[in-house]
mmCIF file of C-alpha atoms in Angstrom:
data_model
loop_
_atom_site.group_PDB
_atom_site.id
_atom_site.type_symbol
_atom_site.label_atom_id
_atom_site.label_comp_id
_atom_site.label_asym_id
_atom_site.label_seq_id
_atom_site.Cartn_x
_atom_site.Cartn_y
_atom_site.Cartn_z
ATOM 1 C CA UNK A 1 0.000 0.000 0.000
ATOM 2 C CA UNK A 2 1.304 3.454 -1.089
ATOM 3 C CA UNK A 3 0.737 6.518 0.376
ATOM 4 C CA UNK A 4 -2.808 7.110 0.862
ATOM 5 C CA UNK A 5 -3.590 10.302 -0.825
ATOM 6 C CA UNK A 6 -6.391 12.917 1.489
ATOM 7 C CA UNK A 7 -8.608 15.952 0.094
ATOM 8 C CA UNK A 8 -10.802 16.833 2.572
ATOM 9 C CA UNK A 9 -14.080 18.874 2.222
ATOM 10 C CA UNK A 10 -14.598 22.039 4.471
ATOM 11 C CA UNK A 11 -10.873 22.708 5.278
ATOM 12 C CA UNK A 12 -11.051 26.495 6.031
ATOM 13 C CA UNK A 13 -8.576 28.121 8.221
ATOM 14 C CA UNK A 14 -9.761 27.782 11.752
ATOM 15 C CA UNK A 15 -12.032 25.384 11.638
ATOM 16 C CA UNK A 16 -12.279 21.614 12.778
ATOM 17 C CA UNK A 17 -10.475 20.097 9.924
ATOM 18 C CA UNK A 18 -7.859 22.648 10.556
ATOM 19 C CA UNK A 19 -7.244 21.522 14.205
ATOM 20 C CA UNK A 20 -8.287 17.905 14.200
ATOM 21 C CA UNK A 21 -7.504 16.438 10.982
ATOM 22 C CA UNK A 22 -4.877 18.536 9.353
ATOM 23 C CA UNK A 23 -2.009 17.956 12.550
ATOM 24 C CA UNK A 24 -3.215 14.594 12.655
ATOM 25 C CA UNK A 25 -2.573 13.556 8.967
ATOM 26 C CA UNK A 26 0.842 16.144 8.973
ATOM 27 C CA UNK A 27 1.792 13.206 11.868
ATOM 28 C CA UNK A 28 1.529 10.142 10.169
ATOM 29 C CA UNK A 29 3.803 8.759 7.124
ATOM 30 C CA UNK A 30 0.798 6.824 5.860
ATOM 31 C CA UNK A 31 -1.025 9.913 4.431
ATOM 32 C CA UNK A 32 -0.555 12.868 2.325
ATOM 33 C CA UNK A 33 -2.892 15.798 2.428
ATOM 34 C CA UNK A 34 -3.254 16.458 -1.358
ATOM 35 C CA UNK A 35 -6.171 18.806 -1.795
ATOM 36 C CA UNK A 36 -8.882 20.743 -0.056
ATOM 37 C CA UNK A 37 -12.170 22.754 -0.930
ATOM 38 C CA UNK A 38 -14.057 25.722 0.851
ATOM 39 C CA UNK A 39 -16.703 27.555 -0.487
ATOM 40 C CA UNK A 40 -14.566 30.630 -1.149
ATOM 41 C CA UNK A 41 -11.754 30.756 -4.181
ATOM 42 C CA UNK A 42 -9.865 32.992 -1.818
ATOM 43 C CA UNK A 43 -10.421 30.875 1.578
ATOM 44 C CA UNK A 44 -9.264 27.771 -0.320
ATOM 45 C CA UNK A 45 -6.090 29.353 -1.820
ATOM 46 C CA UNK A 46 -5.320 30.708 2.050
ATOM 47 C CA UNK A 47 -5.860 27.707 3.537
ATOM 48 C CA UNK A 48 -4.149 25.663 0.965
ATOM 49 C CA UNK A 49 -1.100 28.160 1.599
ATOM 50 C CA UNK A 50 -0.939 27.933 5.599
ATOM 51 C CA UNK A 51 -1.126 23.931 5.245
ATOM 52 C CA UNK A 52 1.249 23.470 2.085
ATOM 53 C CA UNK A 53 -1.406 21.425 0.449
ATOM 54 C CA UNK A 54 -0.948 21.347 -3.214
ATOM 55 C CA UNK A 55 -4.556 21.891 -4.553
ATOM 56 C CA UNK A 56 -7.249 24.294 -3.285
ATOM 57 C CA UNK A 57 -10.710 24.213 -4.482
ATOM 58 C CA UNK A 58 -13.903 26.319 -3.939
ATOM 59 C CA UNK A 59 -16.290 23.623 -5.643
ATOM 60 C CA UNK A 60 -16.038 20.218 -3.725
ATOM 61 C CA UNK A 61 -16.654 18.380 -7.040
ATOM 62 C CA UNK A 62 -13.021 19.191 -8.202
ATOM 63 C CA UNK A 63 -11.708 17.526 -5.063
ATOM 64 C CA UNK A 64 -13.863 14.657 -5.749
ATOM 65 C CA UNK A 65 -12.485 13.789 -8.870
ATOM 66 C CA UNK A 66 -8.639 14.911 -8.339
ATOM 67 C CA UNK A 67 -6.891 11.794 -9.393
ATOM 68 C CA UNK A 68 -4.546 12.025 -6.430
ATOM 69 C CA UNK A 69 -7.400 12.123 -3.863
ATOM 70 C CA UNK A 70 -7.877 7.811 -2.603
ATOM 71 C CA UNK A 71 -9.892 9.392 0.786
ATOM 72 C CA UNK A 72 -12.403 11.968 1.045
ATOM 73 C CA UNK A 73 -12.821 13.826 4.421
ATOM 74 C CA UNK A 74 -16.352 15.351 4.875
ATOM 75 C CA UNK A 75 -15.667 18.063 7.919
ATOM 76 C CA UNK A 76 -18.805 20.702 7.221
ATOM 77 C CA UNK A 77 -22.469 21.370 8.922
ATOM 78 C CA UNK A 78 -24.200 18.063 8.941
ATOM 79 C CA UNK A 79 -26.728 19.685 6.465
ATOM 80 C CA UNK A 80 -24.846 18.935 3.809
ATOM 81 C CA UNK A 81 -23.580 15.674 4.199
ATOM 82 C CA UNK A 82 -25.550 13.610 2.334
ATOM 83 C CA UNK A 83 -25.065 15.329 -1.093
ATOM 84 C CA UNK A 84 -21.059 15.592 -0.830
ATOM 85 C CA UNK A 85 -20.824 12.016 0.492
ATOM 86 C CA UNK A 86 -23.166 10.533 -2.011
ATOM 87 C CA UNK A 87 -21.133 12.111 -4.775
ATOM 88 C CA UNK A 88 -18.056 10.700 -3.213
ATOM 89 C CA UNK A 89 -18.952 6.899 -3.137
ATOM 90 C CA UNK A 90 -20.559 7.728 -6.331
ATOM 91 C CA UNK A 91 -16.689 8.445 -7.630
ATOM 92 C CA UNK A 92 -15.994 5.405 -6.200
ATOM 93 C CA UNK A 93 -13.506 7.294 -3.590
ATOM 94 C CA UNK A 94 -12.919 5.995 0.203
ATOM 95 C CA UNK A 95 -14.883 8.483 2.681
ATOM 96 C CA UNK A 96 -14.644 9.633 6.229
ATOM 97 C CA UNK A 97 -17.180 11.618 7.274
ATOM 98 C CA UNK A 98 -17.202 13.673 10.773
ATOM 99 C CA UNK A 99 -20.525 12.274 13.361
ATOM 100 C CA UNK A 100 -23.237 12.596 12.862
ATOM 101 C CA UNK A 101 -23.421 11.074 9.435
ATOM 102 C CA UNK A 102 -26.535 13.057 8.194
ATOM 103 C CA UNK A 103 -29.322 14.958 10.064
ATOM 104 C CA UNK A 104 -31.513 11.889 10.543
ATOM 105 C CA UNK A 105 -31.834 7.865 10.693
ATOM 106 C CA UNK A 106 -33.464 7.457 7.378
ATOM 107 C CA UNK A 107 -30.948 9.713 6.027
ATOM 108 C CA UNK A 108 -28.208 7.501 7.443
ATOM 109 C CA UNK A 109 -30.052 5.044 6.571
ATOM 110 C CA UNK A 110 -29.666 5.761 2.517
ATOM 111 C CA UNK A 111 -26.275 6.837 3.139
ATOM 112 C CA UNK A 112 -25.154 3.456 4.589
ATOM 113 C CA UNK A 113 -26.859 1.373 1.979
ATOM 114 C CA UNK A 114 -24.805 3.808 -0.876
ATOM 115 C CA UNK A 115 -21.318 2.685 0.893
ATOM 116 C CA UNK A 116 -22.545 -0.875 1.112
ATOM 117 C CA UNK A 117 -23.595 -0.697 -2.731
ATOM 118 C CA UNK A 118 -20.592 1.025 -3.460
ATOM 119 C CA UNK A 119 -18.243 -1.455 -2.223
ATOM 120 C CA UNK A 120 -15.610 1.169 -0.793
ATOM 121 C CA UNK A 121 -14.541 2.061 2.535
ATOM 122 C CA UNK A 122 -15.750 4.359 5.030
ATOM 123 C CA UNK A 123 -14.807 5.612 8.455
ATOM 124 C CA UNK A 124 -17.157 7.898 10.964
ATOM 125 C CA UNK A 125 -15.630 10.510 13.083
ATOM 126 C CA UNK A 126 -16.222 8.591 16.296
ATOM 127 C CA UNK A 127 -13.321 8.849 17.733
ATOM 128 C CA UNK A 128 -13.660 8.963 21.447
ATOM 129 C CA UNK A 129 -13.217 4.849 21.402
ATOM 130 C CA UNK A 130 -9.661 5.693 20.174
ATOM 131 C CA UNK A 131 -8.350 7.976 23.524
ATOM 132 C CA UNK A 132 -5.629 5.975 24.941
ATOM 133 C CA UNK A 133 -7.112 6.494 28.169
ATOM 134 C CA UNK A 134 -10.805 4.942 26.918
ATOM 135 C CA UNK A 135 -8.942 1.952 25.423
ATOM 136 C CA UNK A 136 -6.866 1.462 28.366
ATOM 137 C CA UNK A 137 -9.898 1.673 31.352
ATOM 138 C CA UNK A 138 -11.822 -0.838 27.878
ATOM 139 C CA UNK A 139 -8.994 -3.466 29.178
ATOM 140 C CA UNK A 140 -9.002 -3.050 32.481
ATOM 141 C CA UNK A 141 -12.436 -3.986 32.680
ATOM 142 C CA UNK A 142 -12.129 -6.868 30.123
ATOM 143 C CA UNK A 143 -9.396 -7.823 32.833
ATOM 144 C CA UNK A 144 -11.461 -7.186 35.739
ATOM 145 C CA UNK A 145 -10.311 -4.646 37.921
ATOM 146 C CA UNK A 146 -13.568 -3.831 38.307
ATOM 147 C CA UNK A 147 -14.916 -7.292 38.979
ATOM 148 C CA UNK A 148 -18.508 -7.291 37.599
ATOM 149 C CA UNK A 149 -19.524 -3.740 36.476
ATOM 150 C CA UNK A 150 -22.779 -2.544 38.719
ATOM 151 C CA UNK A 151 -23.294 0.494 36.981
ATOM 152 C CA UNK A 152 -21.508 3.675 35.489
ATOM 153 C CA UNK A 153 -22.628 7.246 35.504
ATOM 154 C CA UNK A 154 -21.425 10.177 33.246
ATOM 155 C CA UNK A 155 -21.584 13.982 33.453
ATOM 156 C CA UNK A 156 -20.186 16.210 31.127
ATOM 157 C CA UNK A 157 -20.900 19.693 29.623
ATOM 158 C CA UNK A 158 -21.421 20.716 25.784
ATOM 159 C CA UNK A 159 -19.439 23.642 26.137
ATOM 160 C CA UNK A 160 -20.834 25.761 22.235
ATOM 161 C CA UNK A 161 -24.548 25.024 23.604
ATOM 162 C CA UNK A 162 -23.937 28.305 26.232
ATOM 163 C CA UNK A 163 -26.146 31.167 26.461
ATOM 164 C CA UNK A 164 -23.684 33.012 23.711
ATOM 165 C CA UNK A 165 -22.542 32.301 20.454
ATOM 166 C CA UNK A 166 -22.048 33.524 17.231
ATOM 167 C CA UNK A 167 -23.802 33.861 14.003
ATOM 168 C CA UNK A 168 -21.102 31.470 12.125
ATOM 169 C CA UNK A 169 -21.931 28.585 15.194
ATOM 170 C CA UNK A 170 -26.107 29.251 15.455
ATOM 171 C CA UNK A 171 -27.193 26.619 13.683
ATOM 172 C CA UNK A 172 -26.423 24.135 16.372
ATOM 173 C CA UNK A 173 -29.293 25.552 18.696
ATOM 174 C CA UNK A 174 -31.738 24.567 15.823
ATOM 175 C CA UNK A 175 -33.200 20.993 16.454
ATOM 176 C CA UNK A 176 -32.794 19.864 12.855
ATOM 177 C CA UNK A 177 -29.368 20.835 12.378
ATOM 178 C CA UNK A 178 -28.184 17.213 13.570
ATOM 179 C CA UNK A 179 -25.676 19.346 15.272
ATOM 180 C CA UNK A 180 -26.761 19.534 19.008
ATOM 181 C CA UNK A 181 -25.917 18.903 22.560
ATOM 182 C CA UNK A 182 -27.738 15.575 22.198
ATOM 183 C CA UNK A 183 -26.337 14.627 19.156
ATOM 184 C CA UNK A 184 -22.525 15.494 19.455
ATOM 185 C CA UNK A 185 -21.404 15.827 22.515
ATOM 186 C CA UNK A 186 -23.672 13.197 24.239
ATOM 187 C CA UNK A 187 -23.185 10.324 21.683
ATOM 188 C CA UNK A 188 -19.780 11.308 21.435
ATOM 189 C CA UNK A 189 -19.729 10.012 25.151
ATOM 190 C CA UNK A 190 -22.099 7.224 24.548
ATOM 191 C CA UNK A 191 -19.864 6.095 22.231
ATOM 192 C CA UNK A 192 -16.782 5.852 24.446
ATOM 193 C CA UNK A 193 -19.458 4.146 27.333
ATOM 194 C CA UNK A 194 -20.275 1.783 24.758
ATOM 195 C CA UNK A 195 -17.536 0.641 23.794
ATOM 196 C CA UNK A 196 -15.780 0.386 27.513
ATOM 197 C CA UNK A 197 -19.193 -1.219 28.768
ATOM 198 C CA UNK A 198 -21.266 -2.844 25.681
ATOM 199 C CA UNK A 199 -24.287 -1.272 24.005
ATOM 200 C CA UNK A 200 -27.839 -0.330 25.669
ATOM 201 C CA UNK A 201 -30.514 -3.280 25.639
ATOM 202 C CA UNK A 202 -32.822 -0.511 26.406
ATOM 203 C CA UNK A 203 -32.766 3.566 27.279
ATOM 204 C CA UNK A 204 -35.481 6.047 28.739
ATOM 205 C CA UNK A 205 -34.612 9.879 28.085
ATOM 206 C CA UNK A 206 -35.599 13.268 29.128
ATOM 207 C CA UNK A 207 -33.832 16.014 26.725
ATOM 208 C CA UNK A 208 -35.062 19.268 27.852
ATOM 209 C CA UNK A 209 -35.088 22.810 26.312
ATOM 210 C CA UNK A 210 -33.626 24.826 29.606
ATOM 211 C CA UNK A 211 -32.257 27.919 27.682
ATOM 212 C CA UNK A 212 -35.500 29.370 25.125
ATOM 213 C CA UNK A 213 -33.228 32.120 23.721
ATOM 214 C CA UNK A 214 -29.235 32.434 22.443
ATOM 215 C CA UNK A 215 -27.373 35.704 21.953
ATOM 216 C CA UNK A 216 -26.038 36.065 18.654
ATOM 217 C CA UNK A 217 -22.817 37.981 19.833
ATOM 218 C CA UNK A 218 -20.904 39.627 16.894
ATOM 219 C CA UNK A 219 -25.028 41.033 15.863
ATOM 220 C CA UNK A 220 -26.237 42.059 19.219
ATOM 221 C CA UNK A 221 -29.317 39.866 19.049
ATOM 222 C CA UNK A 222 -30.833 37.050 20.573
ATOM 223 C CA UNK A 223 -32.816 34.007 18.822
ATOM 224 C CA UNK A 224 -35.063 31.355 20.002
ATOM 225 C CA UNK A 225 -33.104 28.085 20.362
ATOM 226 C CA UNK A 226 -35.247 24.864 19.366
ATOM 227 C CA UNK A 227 -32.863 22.292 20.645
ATOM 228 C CA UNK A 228 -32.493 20.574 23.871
ATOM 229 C CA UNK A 229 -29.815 21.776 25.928
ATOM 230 C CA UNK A 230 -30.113 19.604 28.972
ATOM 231 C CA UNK A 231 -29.606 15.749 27.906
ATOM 232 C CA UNK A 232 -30.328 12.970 30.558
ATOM 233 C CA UNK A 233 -30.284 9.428 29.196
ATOM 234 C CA UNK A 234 -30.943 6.518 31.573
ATOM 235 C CA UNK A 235 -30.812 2.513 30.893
ATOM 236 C CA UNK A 236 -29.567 -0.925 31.363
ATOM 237 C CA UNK A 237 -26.886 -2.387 29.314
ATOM 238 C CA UNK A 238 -26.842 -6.099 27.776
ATOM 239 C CA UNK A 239 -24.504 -6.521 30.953
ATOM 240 C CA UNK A 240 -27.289 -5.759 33.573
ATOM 241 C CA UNK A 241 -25.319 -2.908 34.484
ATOM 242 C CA UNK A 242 -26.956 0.493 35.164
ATOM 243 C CA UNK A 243 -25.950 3.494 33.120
ATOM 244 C CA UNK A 244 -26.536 7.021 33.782
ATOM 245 C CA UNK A 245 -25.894 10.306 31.349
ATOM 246 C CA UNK A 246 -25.990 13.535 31.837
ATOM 247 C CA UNK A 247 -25.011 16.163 29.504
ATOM 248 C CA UNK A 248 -25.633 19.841 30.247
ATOM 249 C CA UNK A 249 -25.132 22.900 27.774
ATOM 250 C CA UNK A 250 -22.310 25.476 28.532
ATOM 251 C CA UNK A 251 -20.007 24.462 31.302
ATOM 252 C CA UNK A 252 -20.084 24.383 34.940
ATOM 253 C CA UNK A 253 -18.188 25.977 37.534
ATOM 254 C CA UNK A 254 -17.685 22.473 38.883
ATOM 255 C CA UNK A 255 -16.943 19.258 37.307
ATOM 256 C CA UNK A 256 -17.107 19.485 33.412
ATOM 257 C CA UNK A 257 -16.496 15.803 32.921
ATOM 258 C CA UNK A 258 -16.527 12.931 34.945
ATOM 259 C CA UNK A 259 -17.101 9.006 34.458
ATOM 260 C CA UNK A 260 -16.955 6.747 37.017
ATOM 261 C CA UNK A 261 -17.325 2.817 36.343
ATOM 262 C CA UNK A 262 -18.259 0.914 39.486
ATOM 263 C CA UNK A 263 -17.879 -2.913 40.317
ATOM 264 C CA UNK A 264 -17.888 -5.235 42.498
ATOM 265 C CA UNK A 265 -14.042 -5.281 43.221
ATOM 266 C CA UNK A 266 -12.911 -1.362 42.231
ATOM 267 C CA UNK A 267 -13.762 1.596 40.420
ATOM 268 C CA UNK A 268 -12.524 3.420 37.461
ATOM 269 C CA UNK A 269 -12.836 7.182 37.278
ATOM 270 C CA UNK A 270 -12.312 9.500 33.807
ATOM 271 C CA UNK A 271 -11.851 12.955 33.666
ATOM 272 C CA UNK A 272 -10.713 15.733 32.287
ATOM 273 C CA UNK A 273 -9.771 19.253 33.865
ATOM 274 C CA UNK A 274 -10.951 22.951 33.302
ATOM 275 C CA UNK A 275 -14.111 23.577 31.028
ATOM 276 C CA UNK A 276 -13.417 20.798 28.417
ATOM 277 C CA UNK A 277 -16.478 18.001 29.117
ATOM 278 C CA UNK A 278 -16.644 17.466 25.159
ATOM 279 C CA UNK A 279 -14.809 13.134 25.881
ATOM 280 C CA UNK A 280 -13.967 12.799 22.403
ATOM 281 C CA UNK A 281 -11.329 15.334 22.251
ATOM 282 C CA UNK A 282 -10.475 16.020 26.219
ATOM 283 C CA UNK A 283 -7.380 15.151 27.868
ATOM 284 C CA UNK A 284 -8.365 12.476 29.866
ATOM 285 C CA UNK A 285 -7.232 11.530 33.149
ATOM 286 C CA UNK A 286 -7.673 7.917 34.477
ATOM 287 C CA UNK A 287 -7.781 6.759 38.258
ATOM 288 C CA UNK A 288 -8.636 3.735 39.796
ATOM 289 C CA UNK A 289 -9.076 1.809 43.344
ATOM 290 C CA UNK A 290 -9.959 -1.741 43.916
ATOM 291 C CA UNK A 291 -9.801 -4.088 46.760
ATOM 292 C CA UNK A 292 -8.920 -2.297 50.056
ATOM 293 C CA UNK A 293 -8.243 1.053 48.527
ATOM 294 C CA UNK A 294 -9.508 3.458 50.408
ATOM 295 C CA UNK A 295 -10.137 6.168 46.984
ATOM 296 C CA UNK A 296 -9.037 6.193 43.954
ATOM 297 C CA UNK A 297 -5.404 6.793 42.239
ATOM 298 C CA UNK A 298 -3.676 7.863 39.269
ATOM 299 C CA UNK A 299 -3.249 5.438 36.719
ATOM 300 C CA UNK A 300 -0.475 5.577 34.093
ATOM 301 C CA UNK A 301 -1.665 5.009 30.312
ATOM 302 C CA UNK A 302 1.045 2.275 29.003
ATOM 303 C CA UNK A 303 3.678 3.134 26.077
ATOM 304 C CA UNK A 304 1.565 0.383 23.891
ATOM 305 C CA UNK A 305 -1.305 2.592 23.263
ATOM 306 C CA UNK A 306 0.875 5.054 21.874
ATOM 307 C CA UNK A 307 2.487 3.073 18.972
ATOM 308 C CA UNK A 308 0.798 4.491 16.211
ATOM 309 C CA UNK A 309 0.615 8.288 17.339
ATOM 310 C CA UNK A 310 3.266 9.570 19.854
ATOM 311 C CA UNK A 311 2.279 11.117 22.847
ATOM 312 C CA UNK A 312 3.897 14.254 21.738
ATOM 313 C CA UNK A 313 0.837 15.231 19.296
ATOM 314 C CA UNK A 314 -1.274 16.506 22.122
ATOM 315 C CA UNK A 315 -4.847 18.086 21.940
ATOM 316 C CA UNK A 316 -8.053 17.531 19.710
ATOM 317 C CA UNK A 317 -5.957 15.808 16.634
ATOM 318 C CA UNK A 318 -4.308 13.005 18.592
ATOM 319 C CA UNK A 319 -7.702 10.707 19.145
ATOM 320 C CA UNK A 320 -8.221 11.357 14.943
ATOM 321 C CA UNK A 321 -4.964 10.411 14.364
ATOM 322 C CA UNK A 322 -5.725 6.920 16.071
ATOM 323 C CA UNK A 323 -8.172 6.589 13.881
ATOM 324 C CA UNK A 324 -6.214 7.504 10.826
ATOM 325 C CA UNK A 325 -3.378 5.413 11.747
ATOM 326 C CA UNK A 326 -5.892 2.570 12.210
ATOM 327 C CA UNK A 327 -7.436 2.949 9.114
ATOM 328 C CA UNK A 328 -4.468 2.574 7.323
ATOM 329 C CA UNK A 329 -3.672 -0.482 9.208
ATOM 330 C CA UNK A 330 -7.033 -1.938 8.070
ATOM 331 C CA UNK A 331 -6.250 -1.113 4.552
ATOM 332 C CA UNK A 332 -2.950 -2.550 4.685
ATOM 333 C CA UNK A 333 -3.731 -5.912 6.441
ATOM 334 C CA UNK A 334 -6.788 -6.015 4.986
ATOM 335 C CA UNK A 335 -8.688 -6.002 8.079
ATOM 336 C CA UNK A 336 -12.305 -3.996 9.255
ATOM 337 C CA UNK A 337 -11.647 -2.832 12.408
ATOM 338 C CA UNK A 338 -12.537 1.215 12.258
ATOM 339 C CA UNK A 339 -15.947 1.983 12.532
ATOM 340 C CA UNK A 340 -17.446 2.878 9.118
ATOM 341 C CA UNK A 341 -21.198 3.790 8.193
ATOM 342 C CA UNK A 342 -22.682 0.676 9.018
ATOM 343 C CA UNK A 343 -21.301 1.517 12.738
ATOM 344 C CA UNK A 344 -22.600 5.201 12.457
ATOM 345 C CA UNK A 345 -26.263 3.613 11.366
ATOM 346 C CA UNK A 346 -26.160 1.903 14.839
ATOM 347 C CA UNK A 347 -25.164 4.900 16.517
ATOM 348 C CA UNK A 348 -27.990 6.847 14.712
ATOM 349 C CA UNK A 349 -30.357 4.524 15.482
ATOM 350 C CA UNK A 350 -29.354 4.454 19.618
ATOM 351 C CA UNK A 351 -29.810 8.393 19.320
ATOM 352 C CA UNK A 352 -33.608 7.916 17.674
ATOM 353 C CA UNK A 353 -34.151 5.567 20.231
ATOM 354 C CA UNK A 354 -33.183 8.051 22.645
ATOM 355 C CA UNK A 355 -35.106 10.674 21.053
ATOM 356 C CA UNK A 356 -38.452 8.358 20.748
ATOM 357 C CA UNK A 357 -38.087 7.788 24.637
ATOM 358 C CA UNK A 358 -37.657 11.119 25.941
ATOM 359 C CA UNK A 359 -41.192 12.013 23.485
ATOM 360 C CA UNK A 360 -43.158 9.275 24.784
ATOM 361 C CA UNK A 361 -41.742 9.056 28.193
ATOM 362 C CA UNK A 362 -41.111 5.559 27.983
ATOM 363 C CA UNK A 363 -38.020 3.081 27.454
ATOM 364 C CA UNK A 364 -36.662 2.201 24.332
ATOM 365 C CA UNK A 365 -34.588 -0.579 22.646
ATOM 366 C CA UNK A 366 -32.060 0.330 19.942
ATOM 367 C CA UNK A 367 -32.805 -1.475 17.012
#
């Protein structure tokens, strides 16, 4: 396998792509950022400049079909998704596109279906299941340092859903932006619980609407927000254990993430410090006590979950450049074991689930 050859779609200066995928691919000898698109001739040109990237687009379809382009990133509002990733697999080209993979289920749905009848492969932007620290506490409990798991709790903080925000980021207070505190940061989480703990065999739900209004800050304005902003999602998993979530808008002045994972023999604890409660890119901290511990201690994250991305790339791109450096271990070996878009169908399908449950105040089972 050669070098695997990246364009990715909404690369603008300052963006996500810019700080999660860009330093991530710049870290790995497996890939090549070749090309990227914005909407804007001059955005792309800048961007393409301040990331030495050899081709910059403002029409996505000229990325698309850029010989040198094997993988297509999709890093823009979830709105648009599904027409830039359907003409993707329709090129036949690779795809990873950034959770959620389209504003709905039966979007996802159609989306999953096209990468199955395209025969290519895909990866989702899931990448909270790749933090050394979530794989690590994953063994621990396969190891049972826990003994049997009881039940685990969760509390984090959305940090964009605030009371403020600006005109470029308010779309996420609309409900059908598939952009909200439910969606993102919240099964970001789930998806790290998940896979630590095994899936939900069934969830109840309350997603409540606390803040009504959002100032617009660079217009002076305020607008009436749509989405939930308070996410509380309760169940059992297959295990028997009991899981509790709850994911709050803004921050708080106290704990802005913190998972504990309780057992019959110990306890695990995750968290991360200052205002970051977003799991998927935080800098996690793991701690643990079992037996006659009297709390719980610092654990050290071993050198072997560190092989494929140093510990020296810090911050939001090191988790996507476990999945990057995965994926290209899948392609070489020929293996499956990144999450694609039949993984992000599941996913969409626990958050409908979760949605259904919290309307009809009753519990749920993901399909």
């Amino acid at each position: 396998m050669g070098t695997i050859g990246v364009g990715i779609i909404g690369a603008g200066r300052g963006g996500w792509a810019a700080t999660g995928h860009v330093p991530a691919l710049s870290a790995l000898p497996d890939y090549e950022l070749r090309a990227i698109s914005t909407t804007r001739r001059e955005s792309a040109e800048a961007a393409a400049r301040e990331f030495g990237v050899p081709a910059g687009f403002d029409n996505h379809r000229d990325l698309i079909a850029h010989p040198d382009v094997d993988l297509v990133v999709v890093a823009v509002k979830v709105a648009h998704h599904h027409a830039l990733i359907s003409e993707a697999l329709e090129a036949g080209k690779a795809v990873y596109s950034e959770w959620p993979l389209d504003t709905g289920l039966e979007q996802a749905a159609v989306l999953a279906e096209r990468a199955r009848a395209a025969q290519v492969r895909t990866v989702i932007g899931l990448q909270a299941r790749y933090a050394p620290a979530v794989r690590h506490a994953r063994d621990l409990v396969a190891d049972g340092y826990v003994g049997k798991v009881l039940g685990t709790t969760l509390v984090g903080s959305g940090i964009a859903w605030g009371g403020e925000t600006d005109r470029a980021r308010a779309y996420i207070f609309d409900e059908g932006s598939g952009a909200t505190t439910v969606a993102v940061p919240t099964m970001h989480a789930l998806e790290a619980l998940n896979f630590v703990l095994g899936d939900f065999a069934e969830v109840s739900a309350g997603l409540v609407r606390g803040r009504t209004e959002v100032l617009i800050a660079d217009e002076g304005i305020t607008v009436p927000v749509s989405a939930p902003d308070q996410v509380s999602v309760t169940g059992t998993l297959h295990s028997g254990a009991a899981a509790s979530v709850f994911y709050r808008g803004a921050y708080s002045r106290g704990d802005n993430l913190r998972w504990e994972i309780n057992g019959t023999e110990g306890d695990l604890v995750l968290s991360a410090p200052g205002i970051n409660g977003n799991l998927q890119v935080a800098d996690l901290r793991l701690e643990g006590g079992r037996g006659a511990d009297s709390g719980v201690a610092p654990i050290e994250i071993p050198d072997r979950y560190f092989t494929a991305v140093p510990r020296a790339l810090a911050g939001p791109a090191h988790n996507v450049a476990q999945v990057y450096a995965a994926f290209a271990t899948d392609l070489r070996d020929g293996t499956r074991t990144v999450p694609g878009f039949d993984h992000a169908l599941d996913r969409h399908r626990l958050l409908s689930a979760i949605e259904e449950a919290s309307r009809t105040r009753s519990a749920r089972k993901p399909a």
